[in-house]
GROMACS .gro file of C-alpha atoms in nm:
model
  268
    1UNK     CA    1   9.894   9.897   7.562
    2UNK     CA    2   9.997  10.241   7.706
    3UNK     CA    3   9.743  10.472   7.867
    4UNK     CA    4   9.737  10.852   7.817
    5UNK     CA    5   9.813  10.875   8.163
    6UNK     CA    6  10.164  10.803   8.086
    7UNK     CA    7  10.253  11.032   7.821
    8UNK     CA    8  10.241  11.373   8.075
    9UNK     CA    9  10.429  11.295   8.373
   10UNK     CA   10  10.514  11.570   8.662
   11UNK     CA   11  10.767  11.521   8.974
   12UNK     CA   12  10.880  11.790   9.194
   13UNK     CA   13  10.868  12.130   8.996
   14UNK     CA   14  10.886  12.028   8.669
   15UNK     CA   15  10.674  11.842   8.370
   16UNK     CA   16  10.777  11.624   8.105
   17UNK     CA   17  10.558  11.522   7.787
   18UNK     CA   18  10.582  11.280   7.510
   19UNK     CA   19  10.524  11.405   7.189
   20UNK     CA   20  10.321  11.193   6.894
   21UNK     CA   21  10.623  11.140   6.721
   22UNK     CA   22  10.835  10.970   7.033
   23UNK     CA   23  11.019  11.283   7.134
   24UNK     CA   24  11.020  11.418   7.491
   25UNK     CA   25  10.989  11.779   7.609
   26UNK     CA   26  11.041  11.900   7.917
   27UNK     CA   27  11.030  12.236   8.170
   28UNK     CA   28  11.095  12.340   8.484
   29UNK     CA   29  11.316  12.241   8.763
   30UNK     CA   30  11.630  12.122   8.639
   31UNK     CA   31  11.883  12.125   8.918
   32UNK     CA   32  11.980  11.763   8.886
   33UNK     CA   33  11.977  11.750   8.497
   34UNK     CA   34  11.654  11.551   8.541
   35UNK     CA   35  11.501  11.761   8.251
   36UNK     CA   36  11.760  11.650   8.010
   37UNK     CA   37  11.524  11.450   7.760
   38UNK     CA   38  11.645  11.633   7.462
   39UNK     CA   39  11.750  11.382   7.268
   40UNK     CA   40  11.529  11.105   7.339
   41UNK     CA   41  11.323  10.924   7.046
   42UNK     CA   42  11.072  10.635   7.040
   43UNK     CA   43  10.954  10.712   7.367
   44UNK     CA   44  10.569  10.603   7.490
   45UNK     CA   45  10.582  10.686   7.831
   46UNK     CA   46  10.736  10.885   8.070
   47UNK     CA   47  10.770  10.907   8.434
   48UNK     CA   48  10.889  11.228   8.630
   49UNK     CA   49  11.008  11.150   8.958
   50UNK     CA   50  11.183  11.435   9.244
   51UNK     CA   51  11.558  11.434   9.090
   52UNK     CA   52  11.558  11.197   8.766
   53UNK     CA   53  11.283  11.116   8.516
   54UNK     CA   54  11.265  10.769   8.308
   55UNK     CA   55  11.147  10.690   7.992
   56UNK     CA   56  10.979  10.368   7.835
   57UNK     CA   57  11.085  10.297   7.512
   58UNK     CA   58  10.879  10.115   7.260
   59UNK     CA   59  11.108   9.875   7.248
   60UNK     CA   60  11.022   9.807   7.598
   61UNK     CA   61  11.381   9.916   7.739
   62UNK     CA   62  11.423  10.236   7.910
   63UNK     CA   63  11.631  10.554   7.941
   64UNK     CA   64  11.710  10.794   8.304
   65UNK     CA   65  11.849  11.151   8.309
   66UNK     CA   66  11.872  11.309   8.641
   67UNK     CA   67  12.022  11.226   8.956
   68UNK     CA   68  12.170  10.895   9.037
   69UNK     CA   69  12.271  10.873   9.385
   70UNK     CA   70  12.063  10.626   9.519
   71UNK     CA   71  12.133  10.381   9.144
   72UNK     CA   72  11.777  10.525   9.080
   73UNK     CA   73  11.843  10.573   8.714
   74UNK     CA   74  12.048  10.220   8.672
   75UNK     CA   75  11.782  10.069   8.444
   76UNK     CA   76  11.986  10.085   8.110
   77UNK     CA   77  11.951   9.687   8.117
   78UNK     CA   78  11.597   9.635   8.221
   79UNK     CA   79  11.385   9.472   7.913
   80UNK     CA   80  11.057   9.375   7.855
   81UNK     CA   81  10.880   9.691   8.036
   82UNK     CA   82  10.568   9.757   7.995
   83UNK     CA   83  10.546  10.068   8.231
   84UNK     CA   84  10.773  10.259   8.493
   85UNK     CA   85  10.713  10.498   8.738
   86UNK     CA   86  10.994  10.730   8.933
   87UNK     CA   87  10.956  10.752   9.330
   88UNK     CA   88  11.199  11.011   9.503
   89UNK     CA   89  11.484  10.799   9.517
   90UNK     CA   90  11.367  10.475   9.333
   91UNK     CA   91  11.279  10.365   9.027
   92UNK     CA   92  10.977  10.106   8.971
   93UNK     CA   93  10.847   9.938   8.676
   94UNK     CA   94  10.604   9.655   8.566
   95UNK     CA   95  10.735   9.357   8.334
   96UNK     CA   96  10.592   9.195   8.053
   97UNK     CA   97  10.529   8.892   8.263
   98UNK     CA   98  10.372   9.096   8.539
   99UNK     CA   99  10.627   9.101   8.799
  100UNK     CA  100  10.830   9.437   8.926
  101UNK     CA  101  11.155   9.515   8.920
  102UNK     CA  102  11.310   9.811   9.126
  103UNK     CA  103  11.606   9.996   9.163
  104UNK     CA  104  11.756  10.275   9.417
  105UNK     CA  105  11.701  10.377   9.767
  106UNK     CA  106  11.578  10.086   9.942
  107UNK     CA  107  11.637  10.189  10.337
  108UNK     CA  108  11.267  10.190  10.409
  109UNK     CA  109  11.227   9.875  10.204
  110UNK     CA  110  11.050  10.061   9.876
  111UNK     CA  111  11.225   9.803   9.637
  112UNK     CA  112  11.100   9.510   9.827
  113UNK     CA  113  10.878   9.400   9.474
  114UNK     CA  114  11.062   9.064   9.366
  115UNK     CA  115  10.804   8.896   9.534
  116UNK     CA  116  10.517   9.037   9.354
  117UNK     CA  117  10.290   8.871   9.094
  118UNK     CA  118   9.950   8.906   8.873
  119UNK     CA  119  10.076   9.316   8.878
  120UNK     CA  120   9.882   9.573   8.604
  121UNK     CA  121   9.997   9.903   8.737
  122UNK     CA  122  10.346  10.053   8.947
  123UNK     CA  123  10.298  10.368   9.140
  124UNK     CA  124  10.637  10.465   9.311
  125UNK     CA  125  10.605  10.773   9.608
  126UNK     CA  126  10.832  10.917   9.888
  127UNK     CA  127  10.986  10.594  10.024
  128UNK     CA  128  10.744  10.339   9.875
  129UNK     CA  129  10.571  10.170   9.644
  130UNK     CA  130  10.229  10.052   9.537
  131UNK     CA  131  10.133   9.773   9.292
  132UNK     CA  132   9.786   9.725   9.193
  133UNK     CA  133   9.677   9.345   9.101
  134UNK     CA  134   9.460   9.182   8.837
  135UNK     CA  135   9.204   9.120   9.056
  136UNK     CA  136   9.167   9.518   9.209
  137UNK     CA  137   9.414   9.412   9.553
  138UNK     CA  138   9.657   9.653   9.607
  139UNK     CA  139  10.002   9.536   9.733
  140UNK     CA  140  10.211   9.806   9.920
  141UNK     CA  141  10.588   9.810  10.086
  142UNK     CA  142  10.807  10.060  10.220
  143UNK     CA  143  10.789  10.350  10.459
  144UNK     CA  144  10.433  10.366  10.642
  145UNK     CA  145  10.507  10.651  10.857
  146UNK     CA  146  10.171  10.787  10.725
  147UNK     CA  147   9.954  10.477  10.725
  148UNK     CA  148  10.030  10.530  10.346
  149UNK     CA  149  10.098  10.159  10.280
  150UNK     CA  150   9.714  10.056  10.467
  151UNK     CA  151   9.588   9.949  10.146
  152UNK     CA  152   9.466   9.591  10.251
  153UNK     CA  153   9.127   9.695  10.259
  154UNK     CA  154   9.082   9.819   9.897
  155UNK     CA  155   8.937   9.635   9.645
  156UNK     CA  156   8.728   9.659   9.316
  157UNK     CA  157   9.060   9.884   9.196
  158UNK     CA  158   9.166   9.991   8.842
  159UNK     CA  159   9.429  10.266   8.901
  160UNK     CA  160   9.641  10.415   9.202
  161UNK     CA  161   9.846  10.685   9.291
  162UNK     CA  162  10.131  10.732   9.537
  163UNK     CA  163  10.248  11.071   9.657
  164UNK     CA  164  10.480  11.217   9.894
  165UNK     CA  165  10.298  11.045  10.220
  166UNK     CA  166   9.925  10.959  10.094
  167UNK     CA  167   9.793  10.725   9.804
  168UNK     CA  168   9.431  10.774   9.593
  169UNK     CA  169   9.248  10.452   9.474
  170UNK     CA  170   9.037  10.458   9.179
  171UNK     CA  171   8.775  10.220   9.231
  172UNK     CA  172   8.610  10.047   8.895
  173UNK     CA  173   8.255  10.267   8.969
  174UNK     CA  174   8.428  10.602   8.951
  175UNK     CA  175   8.485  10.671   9.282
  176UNK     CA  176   8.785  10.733   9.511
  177UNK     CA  177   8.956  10.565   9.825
  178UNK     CA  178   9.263  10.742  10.059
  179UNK     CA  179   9.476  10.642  10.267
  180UNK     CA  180   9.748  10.819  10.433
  181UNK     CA  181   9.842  11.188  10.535
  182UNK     CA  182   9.510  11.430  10.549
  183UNK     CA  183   9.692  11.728  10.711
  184UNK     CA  184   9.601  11.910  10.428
  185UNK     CA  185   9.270  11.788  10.343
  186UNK     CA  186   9.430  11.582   9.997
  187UNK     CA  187   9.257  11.299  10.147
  188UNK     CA  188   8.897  11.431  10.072
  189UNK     CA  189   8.811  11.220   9.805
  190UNK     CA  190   8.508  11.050   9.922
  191UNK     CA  191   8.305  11.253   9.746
  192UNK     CA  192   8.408  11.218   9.423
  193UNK     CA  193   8.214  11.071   9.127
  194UNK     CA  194   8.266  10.995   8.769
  195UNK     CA  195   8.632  10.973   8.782
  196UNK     CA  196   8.814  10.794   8.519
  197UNK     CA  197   9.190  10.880   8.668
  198UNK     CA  198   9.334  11.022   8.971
  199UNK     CA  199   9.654  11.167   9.038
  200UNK     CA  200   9.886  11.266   9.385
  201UNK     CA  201  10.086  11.562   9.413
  202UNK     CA  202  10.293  11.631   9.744
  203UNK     CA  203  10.016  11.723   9.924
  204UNK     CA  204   9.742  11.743   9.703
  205UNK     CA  205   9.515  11.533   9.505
  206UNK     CA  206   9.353  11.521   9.160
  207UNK     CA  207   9.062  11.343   9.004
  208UNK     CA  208   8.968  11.355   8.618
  209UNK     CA  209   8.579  11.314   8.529
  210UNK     CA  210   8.457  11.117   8.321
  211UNK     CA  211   8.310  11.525   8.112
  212UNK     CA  212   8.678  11.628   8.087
  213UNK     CA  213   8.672  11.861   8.378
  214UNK     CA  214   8.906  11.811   8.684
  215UNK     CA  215   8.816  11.797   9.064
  216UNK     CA  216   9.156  11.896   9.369
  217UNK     CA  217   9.155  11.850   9.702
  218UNK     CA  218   9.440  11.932   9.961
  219UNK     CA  219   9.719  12.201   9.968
  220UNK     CA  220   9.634  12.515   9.777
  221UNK     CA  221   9.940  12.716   9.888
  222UNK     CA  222  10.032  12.790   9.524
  223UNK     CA  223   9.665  12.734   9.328
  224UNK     CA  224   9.792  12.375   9.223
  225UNK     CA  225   9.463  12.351   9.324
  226UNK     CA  226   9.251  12.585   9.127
  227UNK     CA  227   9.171  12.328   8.787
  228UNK     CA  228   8.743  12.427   8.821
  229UNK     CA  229   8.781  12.628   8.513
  230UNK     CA  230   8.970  12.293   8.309
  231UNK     CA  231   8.744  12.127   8.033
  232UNK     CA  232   8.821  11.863   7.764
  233UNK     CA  233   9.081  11.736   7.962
  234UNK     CA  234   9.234  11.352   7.871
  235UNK     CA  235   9.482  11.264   8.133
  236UNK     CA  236   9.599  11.449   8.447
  237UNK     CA  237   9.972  11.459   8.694
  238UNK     CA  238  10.079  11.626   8.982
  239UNK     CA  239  10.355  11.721   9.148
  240UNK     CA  240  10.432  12.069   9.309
  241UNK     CA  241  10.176  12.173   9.040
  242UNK     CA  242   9.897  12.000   8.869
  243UNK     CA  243   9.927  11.943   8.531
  244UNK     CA  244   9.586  11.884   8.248
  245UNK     CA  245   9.681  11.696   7.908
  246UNK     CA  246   9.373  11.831   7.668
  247UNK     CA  247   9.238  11.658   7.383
  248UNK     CA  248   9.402  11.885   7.150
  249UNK     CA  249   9.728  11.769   7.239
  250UNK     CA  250   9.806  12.126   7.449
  251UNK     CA  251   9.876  12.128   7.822
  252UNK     CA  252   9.715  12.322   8.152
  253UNK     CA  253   9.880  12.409   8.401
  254UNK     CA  254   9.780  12.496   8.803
  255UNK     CA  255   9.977  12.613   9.104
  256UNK     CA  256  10.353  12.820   9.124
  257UNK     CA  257  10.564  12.947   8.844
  258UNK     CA  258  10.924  12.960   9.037
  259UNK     CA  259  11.119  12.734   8.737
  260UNK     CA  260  10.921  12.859   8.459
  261UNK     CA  261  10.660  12.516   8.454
  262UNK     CA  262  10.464  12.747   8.294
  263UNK     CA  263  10.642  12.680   7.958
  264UNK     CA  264  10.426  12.360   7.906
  265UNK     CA  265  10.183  12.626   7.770
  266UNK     CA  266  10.372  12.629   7.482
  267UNK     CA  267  10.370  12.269   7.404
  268UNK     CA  268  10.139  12.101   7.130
   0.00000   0.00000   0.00000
């Protein structure tokens, strides 16, 4: 079964969106072609990483536009998927059987997942990975430069997210663990309440509540930060910006305009 969470997906300066027939939209930042999602059909999830975005087909096989340097987008033979996610310069995703597979830049050790097991959700950042077990452990390998991979400690945990050097835990009574970079304050989470899913920009982070509205904490540079005003909101991603899917099937949209994100305004 595939969340809501999966069908908005934001990386770095861009959005992309699956639509309720399978089709894919994207806008924004484009430089490596990673917005190229045209022509893709029977999609149910998406995942926008910095340079190349994958999508999860319903067959449970998946597609990667976007920059390949790294093999990051080499998953043209993966099957049985039942969810991806797009680091920087890696590609994660979640099996059938619940074990990982990964693909890309591994010099910090980010694709170290073979060895994982019992696995419900991927969550792929700058230079590592997070894998969140049946039994609310999360796993965690690759660069801790940040203390973003001390996740030992957590438990009772139904979702995660990584971002660029910090990772939120949503814990099963609404509220919200950190670890990692604080420099900006995106690690102020412990008051949150309510929360049903949480998301990591760069440097910010993003809680949903459980009334539709939509709590940020961390770098406010570019107002990716200003989502007080958001209501009836289903799922929620951030990247440079922060991104609100509504119930209505239209998106909001927080923080800097340089690559025209703003055009998810126009999507329905």
């Amino acid at each position: 079964s595939f969340t809501q969470q999966e069908v908005l997906s934001a990386g770095g300066g861009y959005a992309v969106g699956v639509k309720k027939d399978g089709t894919v939209v994207a806008a924004g930042w484009n430089e490596a072609e990673q917005g190229e999602v045209g022509n893709w059909t029977d999609m149910v999830a998406v995942s926008a990483g910095a340079y190349h975005t994958v999508g999860l087909k319903a067959n449970g096989t998946l597609v990667a536009t976007g920059s390949n340097l790294s093999g990051e987008s080499a998953i043209s033979d993966w099957k049985e998927i039942v969810a991806v996610s797009a680091g920087i310069g890696h590609t994660v995703a979640l099996k059938a059987d619940d074990t990982v597979i990964a693909t890309g830049n591994n010099e910090n050790g980010e694709c170290n997942v073979q060895d994982w097991t019992d696995i419900v959700a991927v969550s792929a950042g700058n230079g590592y990975t997070l894998g969140l077990k049946s039994d609310g452990k999360v796993v965690a390998t690759g660069k801790n430069d940040r203390n973003q991979l001390d996740v030992s400690g957590w438990s009772d945990i139904v979702a995660l997210s990584a971002g660029d050097s910090h990772a939120v835990g949503l814990k099963s009574d609404g509220t919200a663990v950190f670890t990692g970079d604080n420099s900006y304050g995106q690690g102020d989470v412990s008051g949150w309440t309510d929360i049903i899913a949480v998301a990591t920009g760069a440097h910010h982070s993003v809680g949903l509540k459980s009334d539709g509205t939509v709590v940020a904490t961390g770098y406010n540079q570019e107002g990716q930060c200003e989502v007080s005003g958001w209501k009836d909101i289903i799922a929620i991603t951030a990247g440079g910006n922060t991104f609100g899917l509504r119930k209505d099937g239209t998106v909001a949209v927080a923080g800097e305009n340089v690559w025209n994100q703003y055009a998810v305004l126009g999507w329905t």
